[in-house]
PDB file of C-alpha atoms in Angstrom:
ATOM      1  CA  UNK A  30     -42.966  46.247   5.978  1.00 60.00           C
ATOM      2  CA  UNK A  31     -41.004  43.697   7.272  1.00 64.00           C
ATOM      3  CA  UNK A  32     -39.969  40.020   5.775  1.00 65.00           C
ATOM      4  CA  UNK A  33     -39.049  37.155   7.136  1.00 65.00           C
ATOM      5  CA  UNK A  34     -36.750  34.933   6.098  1.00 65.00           C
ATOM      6  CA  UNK A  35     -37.650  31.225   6.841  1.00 62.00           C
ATOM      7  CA  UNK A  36     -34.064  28.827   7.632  1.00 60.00           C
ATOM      8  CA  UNK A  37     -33.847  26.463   4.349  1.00 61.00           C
ATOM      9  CA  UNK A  38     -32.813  23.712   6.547  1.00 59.00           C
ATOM     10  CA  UNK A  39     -35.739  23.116   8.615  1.00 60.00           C
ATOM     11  CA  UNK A  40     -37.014  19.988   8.154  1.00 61.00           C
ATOM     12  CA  UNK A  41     -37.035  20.841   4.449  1.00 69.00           C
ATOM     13  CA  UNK A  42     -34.331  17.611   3.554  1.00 69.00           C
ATOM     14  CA  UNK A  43     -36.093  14.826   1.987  1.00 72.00           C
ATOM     15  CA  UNK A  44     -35.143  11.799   4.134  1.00 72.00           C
ATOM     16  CA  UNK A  45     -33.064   9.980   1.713  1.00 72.00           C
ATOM     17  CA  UNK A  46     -30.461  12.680   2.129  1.00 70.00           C
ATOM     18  CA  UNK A  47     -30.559  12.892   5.797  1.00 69.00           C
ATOM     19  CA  UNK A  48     -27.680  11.946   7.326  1.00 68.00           C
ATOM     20  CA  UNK A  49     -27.641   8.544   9.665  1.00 65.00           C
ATOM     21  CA  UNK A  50     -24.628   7.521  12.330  1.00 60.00           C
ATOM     22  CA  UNK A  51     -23.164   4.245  11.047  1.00 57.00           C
ATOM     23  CA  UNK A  52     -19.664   2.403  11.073  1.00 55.00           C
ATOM     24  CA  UNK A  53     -19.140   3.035   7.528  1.00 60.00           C
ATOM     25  CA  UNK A  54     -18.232   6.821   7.768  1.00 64.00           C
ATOM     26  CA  UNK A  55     -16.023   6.127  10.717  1.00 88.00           C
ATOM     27  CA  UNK A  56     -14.192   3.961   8.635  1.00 90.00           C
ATOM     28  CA  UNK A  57     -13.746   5.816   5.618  1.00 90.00           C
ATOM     29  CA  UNK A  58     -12.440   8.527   7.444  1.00 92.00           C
ATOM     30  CA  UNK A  59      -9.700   6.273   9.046  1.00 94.00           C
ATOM     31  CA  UNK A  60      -8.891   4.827   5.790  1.00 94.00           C
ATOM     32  CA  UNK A  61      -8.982   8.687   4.314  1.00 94.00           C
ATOM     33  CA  UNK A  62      -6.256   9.138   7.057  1.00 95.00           C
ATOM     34  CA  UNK A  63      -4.501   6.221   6.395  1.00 96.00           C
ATOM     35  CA  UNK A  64      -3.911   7.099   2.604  1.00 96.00           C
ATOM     36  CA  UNK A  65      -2.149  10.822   3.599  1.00 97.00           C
ATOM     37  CA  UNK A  66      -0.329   9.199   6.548  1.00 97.00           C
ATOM     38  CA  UNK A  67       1.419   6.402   4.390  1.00 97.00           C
ATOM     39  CA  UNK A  68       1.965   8.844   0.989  1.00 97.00           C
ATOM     40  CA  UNK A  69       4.180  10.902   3.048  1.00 97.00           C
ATOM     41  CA  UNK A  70       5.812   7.782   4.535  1.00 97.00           C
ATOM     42  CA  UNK A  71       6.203   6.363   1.829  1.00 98.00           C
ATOM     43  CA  UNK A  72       7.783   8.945   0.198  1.00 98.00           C
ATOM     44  CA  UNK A  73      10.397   8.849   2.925  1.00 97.00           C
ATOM     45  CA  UNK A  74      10.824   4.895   2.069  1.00 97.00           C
ATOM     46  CA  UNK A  75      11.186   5.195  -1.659  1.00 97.00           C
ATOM     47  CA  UNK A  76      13.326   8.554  -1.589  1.00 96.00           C
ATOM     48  CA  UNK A  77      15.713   6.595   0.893  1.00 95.00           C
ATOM     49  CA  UNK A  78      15.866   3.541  -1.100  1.00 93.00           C
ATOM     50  CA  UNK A  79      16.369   5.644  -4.680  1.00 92.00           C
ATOM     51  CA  UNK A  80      19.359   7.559  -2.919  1.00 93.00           C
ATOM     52  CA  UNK A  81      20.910   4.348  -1.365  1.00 89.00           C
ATOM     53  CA  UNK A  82      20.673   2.297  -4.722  1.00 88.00           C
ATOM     54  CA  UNK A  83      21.050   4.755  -6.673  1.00 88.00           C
ATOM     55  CA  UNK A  84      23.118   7.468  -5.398  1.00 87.00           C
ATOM     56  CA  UNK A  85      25.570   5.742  -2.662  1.00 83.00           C
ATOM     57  CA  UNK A  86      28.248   3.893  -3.874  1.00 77.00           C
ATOM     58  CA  UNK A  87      28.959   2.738  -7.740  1.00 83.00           C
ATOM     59  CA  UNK A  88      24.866   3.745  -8.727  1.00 81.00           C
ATOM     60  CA  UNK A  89      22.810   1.811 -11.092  1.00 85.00           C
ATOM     61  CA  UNK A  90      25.955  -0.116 -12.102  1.00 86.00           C
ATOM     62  CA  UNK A  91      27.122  -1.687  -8.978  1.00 83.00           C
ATOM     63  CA  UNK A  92      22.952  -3.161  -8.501  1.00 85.00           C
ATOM     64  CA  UNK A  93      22.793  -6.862  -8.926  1.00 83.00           C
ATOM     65  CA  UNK A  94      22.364  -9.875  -7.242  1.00 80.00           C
ATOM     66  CA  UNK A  95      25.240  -9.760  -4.853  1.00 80.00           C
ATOM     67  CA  UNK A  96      23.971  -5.946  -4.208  1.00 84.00           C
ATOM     68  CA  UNK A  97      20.461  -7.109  -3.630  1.00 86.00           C
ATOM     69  CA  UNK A  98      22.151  -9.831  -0.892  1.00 84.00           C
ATOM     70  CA  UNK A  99      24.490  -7.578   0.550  1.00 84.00           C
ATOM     71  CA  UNK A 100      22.016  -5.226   1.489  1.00 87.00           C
ATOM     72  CA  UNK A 101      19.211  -8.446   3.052  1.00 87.00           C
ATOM     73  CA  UNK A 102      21.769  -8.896   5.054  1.00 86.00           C
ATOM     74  CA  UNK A 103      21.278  -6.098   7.151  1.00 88.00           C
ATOM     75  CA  UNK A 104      18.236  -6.664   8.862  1.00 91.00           C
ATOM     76  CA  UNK A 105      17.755  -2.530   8.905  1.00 94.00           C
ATOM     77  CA  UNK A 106      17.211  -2.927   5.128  1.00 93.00           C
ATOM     78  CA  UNK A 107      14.945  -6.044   5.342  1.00 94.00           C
ATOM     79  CA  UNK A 108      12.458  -4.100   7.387  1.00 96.00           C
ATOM     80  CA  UNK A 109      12.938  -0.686   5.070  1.00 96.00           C
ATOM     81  CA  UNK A 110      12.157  -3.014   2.612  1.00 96.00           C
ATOM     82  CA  UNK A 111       9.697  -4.565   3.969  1.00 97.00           C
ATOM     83  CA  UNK A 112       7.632  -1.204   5.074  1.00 97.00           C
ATOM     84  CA  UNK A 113       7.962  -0.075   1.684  1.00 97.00           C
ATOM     85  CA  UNK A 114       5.989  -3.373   0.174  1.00 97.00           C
ATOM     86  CA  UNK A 115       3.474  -3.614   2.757  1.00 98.00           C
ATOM     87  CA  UNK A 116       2.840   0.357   2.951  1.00 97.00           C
ATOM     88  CA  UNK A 117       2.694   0.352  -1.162  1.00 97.00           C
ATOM     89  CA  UNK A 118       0.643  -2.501  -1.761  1.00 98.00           C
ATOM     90  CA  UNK A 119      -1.640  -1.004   0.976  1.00 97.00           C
ATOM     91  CA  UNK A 120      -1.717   2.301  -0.161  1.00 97.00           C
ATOM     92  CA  UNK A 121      -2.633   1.142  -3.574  1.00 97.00           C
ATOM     93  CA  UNK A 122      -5.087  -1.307  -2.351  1.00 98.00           C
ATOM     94  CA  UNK A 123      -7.207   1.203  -0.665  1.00 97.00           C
ATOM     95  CA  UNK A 124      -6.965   3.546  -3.713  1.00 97.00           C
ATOM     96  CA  UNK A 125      -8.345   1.196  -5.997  1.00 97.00           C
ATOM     97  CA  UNK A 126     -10.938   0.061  -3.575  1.00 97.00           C
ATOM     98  CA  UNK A 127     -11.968   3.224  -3.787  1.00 95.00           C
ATOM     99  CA  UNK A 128     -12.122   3.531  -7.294  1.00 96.00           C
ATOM    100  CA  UNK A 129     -14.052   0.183  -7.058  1.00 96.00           C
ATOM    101  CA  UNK A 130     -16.631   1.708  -4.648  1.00 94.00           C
ATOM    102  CA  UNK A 131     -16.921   5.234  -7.212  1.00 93.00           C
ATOM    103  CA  UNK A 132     -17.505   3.368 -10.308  1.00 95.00           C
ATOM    104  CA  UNK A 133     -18.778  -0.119 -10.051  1.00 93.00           C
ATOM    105  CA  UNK A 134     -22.327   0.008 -10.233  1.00 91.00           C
ATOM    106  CA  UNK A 135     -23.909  -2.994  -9.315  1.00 94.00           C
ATOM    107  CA  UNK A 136     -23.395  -4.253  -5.834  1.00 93.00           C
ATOM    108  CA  UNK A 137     -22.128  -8.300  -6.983  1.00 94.00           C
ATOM    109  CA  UNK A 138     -19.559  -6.391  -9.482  1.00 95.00           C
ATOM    110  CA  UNK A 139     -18.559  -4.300  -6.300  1.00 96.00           C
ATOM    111  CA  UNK A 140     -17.893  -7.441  -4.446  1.00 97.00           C
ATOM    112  CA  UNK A 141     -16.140  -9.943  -7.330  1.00 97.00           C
ATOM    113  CA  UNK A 142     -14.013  -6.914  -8.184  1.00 97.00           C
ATOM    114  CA  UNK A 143     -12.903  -6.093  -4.090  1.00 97.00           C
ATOM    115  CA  UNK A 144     -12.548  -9.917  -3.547  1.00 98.00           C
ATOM    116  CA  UNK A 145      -9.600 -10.075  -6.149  1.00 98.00           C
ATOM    117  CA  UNK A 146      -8.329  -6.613  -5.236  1.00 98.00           C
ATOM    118  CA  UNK A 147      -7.359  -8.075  -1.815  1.00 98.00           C
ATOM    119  CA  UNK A 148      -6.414 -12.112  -2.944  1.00 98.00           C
ATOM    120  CA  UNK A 149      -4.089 -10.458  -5.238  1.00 98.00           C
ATOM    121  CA  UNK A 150      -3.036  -7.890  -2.361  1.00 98.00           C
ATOM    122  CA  UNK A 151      -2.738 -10.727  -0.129  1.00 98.00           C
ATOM    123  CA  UNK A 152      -0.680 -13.088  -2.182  1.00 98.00           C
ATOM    124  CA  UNK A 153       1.715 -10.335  -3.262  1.00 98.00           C
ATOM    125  CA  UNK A 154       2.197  -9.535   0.325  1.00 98.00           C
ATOM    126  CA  UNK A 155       2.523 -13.096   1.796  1.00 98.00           C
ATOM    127  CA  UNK A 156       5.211 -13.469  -0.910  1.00 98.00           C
ATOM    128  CA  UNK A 157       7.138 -10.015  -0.954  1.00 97.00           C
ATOM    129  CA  UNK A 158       8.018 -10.839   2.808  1.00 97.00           C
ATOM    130  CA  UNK A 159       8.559 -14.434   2.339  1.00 96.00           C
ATOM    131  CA  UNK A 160      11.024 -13.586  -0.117  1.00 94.00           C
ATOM    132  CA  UNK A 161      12.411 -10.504   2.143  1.00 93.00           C
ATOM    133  CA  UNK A 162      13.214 -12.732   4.726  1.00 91.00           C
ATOM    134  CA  UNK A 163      13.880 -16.192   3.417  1.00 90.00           C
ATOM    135  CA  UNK A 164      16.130 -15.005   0.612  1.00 86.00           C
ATOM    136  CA  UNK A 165      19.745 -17.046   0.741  1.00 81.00           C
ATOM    137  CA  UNK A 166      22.461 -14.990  -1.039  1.00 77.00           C
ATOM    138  CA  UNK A 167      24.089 -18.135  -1.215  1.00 76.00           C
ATOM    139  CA  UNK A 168      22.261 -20.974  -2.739  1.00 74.00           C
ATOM    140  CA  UNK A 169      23.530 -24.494  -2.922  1.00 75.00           C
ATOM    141  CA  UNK A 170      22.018 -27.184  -4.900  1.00 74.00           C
ATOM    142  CA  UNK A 171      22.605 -30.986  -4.435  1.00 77.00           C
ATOM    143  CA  UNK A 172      25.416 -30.007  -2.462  1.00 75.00           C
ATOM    144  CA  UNK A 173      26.633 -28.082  -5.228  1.00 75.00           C
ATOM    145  CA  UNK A 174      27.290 -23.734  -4.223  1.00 70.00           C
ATOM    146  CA  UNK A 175      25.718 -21.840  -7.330  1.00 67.00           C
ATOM    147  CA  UNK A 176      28.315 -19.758  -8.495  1.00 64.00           C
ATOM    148  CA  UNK A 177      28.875 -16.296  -7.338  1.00 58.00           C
ATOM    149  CA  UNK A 178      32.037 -14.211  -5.798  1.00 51.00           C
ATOM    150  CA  UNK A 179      29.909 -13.138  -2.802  1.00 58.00           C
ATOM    151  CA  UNK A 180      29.485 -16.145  -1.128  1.00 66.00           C
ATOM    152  CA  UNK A 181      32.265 -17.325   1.218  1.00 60.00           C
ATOM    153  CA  UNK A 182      34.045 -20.595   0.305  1.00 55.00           C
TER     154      UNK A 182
END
């Protein structure tokens, strides 16, 4: 006596959990690849900044204002910096999106919730790298140098 045994995948799956080709998968794999690229960049960036604020130098005591400028002076550390913002604020952008997509139910939440997700990305990053780069370590007003022992006379 012999039996057969019949393969449980033919043509058994009900067609609402077939699997279709579409543009979506493709790009939540890239943004899958995106989020374990930039955490391990990222943790480069941060590590790097910790040790040179932190560490280097005087540490936490010697960080102020005339730090800050010293440091945006160096265009090395305005694009370290600037990596770090844009990669973070990415990074975290996608992970809540994907929270969004995981627990909002309804389809107009989805969207109201996703639309200020990225305004408030976008706005933090317009102004993170407006500030990066148009920062002046030493400010006048009406003619008037604020004071400050950093800036030349």
């Amino acid at each position: 006596m012999s039996a057969t045994i019949e393969n449980p995948r033919s043509g058994r799956i009900a067609p609402e959990y077939r699997r279709h080709g579409g543009s979506k998968g493709n790009f939540e794999m890239i943004a899958w690849l995106f989020m374990r690229l930039s955490g391990v960049v990222l943790v480069v960036l941060i590590f790097g900044h910790l040790f040179v604020n932190l560490l280097v130098g005087e540490g936490i005591k010697a960080i102020d204002f005339g730090f800050v400028a010293g440091k945006w002076a160096d265009p090395f550390w305005q694009f370290w910096d600037l990596a770090m913002l844009w990669l973070a604020m990415l990074h975290g952008t996608n992970g809540v999106r994907t929270i969004i997509n995981d627990y909002a139910e309804k389809d107009s939440t989805r969207r109201w919730l996703k639309t200020v997700l990225y305004s408030a990305t976008a706005v933090i990053i317009v102004l993170g790298t407006l500030v990066i780069f148009t920062f002046d370590p030493c400010p006048v007003v009406d003619g008037v140098p604020l004071p400050g022992g950093f800036c030349p006379a």
